[in-house]
Short mmCIF file of C-alpha atoms in Angstrom, two decimals:
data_model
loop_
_atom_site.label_atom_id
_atom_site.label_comp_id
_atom_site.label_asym_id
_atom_site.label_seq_id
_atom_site.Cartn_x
_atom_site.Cartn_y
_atom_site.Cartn_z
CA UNK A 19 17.97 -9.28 -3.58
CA UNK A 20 14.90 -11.76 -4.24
CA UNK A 21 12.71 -8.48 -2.37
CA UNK A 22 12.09 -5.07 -1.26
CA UNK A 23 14.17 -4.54 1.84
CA UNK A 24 13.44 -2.24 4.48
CA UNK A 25 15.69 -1.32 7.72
CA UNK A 26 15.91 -1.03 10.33
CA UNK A 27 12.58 -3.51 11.01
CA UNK A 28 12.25 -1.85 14.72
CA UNK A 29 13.70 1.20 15.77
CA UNK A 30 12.42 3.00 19.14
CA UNK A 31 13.69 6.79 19.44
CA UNK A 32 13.43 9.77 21.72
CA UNK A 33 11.73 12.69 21.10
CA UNK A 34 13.32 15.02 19.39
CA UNK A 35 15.78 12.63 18.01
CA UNK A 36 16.46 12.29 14.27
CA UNK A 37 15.94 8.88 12.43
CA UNK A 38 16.86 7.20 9.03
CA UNK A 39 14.75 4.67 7.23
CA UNK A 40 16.29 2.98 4.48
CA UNK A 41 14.81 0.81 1.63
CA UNK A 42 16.58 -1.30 -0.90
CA UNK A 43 14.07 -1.92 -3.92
CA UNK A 44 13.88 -4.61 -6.31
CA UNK A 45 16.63 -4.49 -8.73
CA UNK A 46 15.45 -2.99 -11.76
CA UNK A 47 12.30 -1.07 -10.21
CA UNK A 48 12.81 2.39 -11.28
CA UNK A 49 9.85 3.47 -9.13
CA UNK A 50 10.13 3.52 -5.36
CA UNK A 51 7.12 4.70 -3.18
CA UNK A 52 7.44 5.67 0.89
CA UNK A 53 3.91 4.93 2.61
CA UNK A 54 3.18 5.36 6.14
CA UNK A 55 0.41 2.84 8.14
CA UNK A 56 -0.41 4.20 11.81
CA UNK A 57 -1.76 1.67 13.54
CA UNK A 58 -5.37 -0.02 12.77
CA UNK A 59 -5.33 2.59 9.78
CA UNK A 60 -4.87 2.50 5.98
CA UNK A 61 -1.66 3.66 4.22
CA UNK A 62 -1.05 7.50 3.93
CA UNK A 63 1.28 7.92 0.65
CA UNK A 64 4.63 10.13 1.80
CA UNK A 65 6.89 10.62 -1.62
CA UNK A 66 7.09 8.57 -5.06
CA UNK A 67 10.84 8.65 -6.78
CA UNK A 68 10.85 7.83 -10.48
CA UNK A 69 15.02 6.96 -10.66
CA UNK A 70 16.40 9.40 -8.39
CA UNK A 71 13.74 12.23 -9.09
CA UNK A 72 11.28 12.61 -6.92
CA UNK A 73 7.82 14.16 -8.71
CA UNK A 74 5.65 14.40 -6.13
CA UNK A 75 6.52 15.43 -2.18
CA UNK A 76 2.80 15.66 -1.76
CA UNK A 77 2.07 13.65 1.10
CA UNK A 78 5.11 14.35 3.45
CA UNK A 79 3.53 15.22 6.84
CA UNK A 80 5.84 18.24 7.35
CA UNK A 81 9.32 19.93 6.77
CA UNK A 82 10.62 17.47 9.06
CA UNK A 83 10.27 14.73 6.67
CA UNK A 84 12.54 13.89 3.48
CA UNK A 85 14.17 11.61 1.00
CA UNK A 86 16.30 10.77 -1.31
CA UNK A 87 17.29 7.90 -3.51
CA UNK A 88 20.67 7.10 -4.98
CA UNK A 89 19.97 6.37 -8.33
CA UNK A 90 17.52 3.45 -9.38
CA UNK A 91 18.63 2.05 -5.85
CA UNK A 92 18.45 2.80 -2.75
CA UNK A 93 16.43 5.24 -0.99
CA UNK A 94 16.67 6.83 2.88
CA UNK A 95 13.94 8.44 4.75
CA UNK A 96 14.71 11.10 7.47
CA UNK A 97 12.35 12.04 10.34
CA UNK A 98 13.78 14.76 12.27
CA UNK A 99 13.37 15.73 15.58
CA UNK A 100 10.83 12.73 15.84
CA UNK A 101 7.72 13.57 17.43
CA UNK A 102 5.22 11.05 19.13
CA UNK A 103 2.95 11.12 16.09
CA UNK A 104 5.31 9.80 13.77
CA UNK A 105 5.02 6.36 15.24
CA UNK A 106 4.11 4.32 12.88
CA UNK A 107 4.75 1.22 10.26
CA UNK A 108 6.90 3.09 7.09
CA UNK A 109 6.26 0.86 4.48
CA UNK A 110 8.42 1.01 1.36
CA UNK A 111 7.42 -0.39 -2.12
CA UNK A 112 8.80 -0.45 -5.62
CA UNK A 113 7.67 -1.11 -8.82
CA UNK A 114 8.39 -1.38 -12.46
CA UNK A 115 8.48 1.35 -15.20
CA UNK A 116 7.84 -0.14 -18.38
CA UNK A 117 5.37 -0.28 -21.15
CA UNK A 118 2.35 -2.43 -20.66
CA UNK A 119 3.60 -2.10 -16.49
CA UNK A 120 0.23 -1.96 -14.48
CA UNK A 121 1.68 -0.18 -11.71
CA UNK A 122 1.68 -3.01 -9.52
CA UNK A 123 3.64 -2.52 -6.06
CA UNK A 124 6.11 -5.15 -4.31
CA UNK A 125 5.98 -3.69 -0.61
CA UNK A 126 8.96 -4.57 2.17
CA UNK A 127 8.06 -5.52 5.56
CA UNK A 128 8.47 -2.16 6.89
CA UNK A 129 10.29 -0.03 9.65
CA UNK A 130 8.14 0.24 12.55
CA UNK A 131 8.92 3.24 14.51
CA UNK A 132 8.60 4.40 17.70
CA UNK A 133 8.97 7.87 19.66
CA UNK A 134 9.30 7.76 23.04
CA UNK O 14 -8.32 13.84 -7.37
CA UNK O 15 -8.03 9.75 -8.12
CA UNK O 16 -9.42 8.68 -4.52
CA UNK O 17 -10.58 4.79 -3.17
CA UNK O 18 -13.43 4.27 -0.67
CA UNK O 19 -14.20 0.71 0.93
CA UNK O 20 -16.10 -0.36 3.36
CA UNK O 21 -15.40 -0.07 7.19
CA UNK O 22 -14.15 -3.30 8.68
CA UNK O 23 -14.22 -4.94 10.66
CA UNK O 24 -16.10 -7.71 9.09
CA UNK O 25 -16.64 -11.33 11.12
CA UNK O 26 -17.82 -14.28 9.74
CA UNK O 27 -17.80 -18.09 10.05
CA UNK O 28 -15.46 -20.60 7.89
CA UNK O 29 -17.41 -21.28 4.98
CA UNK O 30 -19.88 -18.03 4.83
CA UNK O 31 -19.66 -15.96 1.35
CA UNK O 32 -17.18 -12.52 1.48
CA UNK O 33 -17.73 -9.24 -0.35
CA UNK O 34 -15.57 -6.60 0.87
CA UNK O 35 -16.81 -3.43 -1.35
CA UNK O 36 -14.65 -0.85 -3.18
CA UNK O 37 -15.32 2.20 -4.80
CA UNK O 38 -13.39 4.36 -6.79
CA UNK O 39 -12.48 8.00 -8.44
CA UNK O 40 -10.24 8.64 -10.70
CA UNK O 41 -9.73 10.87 -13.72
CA UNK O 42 -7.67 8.62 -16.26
CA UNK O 43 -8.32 4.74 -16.45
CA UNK O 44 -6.50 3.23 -13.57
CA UNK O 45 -5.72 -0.57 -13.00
CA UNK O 46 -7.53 -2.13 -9.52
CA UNK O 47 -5.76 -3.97 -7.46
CA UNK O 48 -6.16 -5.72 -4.16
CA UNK O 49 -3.70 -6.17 -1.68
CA UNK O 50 -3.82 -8.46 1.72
CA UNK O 51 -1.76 -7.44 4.89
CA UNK O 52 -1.34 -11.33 6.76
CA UNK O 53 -0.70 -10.75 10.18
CA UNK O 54 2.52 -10.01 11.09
CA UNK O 55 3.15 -10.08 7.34
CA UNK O 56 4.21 -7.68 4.74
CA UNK O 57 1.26 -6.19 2.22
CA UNK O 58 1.03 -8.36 -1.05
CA UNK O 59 -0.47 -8.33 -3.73
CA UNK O 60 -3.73 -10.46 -4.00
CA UNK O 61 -5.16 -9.96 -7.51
CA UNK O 62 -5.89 -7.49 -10.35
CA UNK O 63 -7.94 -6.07 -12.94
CA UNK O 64 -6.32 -3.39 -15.73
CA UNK O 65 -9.12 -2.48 -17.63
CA UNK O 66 -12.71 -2.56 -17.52
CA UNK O 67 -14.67 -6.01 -17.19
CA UNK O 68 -11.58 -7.38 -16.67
CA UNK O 69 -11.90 -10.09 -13.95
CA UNK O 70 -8.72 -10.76 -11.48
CA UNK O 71 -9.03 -13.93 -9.52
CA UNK O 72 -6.63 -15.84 -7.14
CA UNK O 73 -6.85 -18.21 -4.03
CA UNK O 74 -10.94 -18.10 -4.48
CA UNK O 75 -10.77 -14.11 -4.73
CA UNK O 76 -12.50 -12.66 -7.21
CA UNK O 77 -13.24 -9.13 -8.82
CA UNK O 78 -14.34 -7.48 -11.29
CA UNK O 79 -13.49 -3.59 -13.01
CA UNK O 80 -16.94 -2.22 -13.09
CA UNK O 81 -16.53 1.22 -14.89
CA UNK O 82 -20.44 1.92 -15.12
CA UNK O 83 -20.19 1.98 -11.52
CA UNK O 84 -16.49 2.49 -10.55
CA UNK O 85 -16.37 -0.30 -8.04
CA UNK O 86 -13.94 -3.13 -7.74
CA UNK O 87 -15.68 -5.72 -4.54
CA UNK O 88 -13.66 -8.63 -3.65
CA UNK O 89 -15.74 -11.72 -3.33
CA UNK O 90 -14.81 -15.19 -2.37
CA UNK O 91 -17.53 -18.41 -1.99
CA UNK O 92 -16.09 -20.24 1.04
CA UNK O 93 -13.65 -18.17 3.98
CA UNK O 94 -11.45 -19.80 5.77
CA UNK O 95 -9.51 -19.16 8.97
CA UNK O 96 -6.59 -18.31 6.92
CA UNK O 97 -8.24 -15.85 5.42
CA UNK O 98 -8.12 -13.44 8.35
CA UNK O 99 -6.45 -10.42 7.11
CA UNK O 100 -6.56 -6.52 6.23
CA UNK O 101 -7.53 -6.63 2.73
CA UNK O 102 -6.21 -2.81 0.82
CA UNK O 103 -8.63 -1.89 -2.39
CA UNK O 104 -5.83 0.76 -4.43
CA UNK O 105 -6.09 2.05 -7.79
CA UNK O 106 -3.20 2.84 -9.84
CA UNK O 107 -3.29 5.81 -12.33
CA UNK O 108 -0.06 6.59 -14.90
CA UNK O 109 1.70 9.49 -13.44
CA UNK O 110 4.77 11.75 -14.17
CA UNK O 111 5.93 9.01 -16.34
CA UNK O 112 5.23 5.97 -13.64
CA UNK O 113 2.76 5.47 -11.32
CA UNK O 114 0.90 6.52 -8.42
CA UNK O 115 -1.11 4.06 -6.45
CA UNK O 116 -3.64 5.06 -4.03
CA UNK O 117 -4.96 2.93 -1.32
CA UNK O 118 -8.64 2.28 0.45
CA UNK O 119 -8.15 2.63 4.45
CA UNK O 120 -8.22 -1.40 4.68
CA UNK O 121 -10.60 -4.00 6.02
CA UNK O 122 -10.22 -5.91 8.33
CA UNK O 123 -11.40 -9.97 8.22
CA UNK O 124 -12.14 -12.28 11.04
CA UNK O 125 -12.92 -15.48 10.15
CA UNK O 126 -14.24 -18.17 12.78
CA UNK O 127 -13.56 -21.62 12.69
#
């Protein structure tokens, strides 16, 4: 596709419930990125996947959290046993990985999230 | 570590007044600065760039310039309008692990007033 696509765009869960996230990058973006924007707050960086390697888990919240990517495509994030402080906007970007690339991010809409 | 401070929002102002939204940055390699713009109800997108110092990115009246003597990157524009009123994201980006890593400012938030 044209863009980064994210789904689902809305999903309100239970507590306790497990959820999937899924992004579909740009084609040819080798680098995907998982951010996560609580509301009226900045983004808090989750996981960066370089193809289907992921170098740095750094910023996922807790054991609860993970990722994968197929690939140099798509890429699935699972919250499970959702608590209410994962609500939140999880935005998904990718980006290109070439020489002279300045790092610059195309971003989906995002999956806003809810826990009941 | 590579970290991006801007100033707390939110910021009002009247169509037509002068913007600067400041940014200030760490990092320990030589980054490009970028700014990004959250429309409501929008996806974040990229608003303009600089790669390398005194480099000036400009686009839709925004401007800004990579300051290394002072490691600051403020977004300016002459003349705000309505449509202007956004969350406007300072981020660095720093070559990592063979990409990337971009790190974001916590936002700013822009009223403008017709």
């Amino acid at each position: 596709g044209a863009g980064v696509s994210q789904s689902p765009s809305n999903k309100v869960t239970e507590k306790g419930k497990d959820v999937e996230l899924r992004c579909d990058p740009i084609s040819g973006h080798t680098a995907l990125y998982w951010y996560r924007q609580r509301l009226g707050q900045g983004l808090e960086f989750l996981i960066y996947f370089q193809g289907n390697s992921a170098p740095d888990k750094s910023g996922l919240p807790s054991d609860r959290f993970s990722a994968e990517r197929t690939g140099e495509s798509v890429s699935t994030l699972t919250i499970q046993r959702t608590q209410q402080e994962d609500s939140a906007v999880y935005l998904c970007a990718s980006s290109l990985k070439v020489a002279g690339a300045t790092g610059e991010l195309f971003f989906g809409e995002g999956s806003r999230l809810t826990v009941l | 570590g590579d970290s991006v401070t801007q100033m707390e929002g939110p910021v009002t102002l009247s169509e037509e007044a002068f913007l600067t939204i400041n940014c200030t940055y760490t990092a320990t390699g030589y980054p490009s600065l970028f700014w990004y713009v959250q429309y409501p109800g929008e996806g974040l997108q990229l608003l303009l760039k600089a790669t390398k110092a005194d480099d000036k990115g400009s686009n839709k009246g925004f401007e800004a310039t990579y300051r290394k003597e002072t490691t600051s990157f403020h977004l300016e524009k002459g003349s705000v309008q309505v449509s202007d009123s956004a969350v406007y994201f300072c981020a660095l980006s720093d070559r990592y692990t063979g990409g990337f890593k971009t790190i974001f400012g916590a936002g700013t938030r822009l009223f403008v007033k017709a």
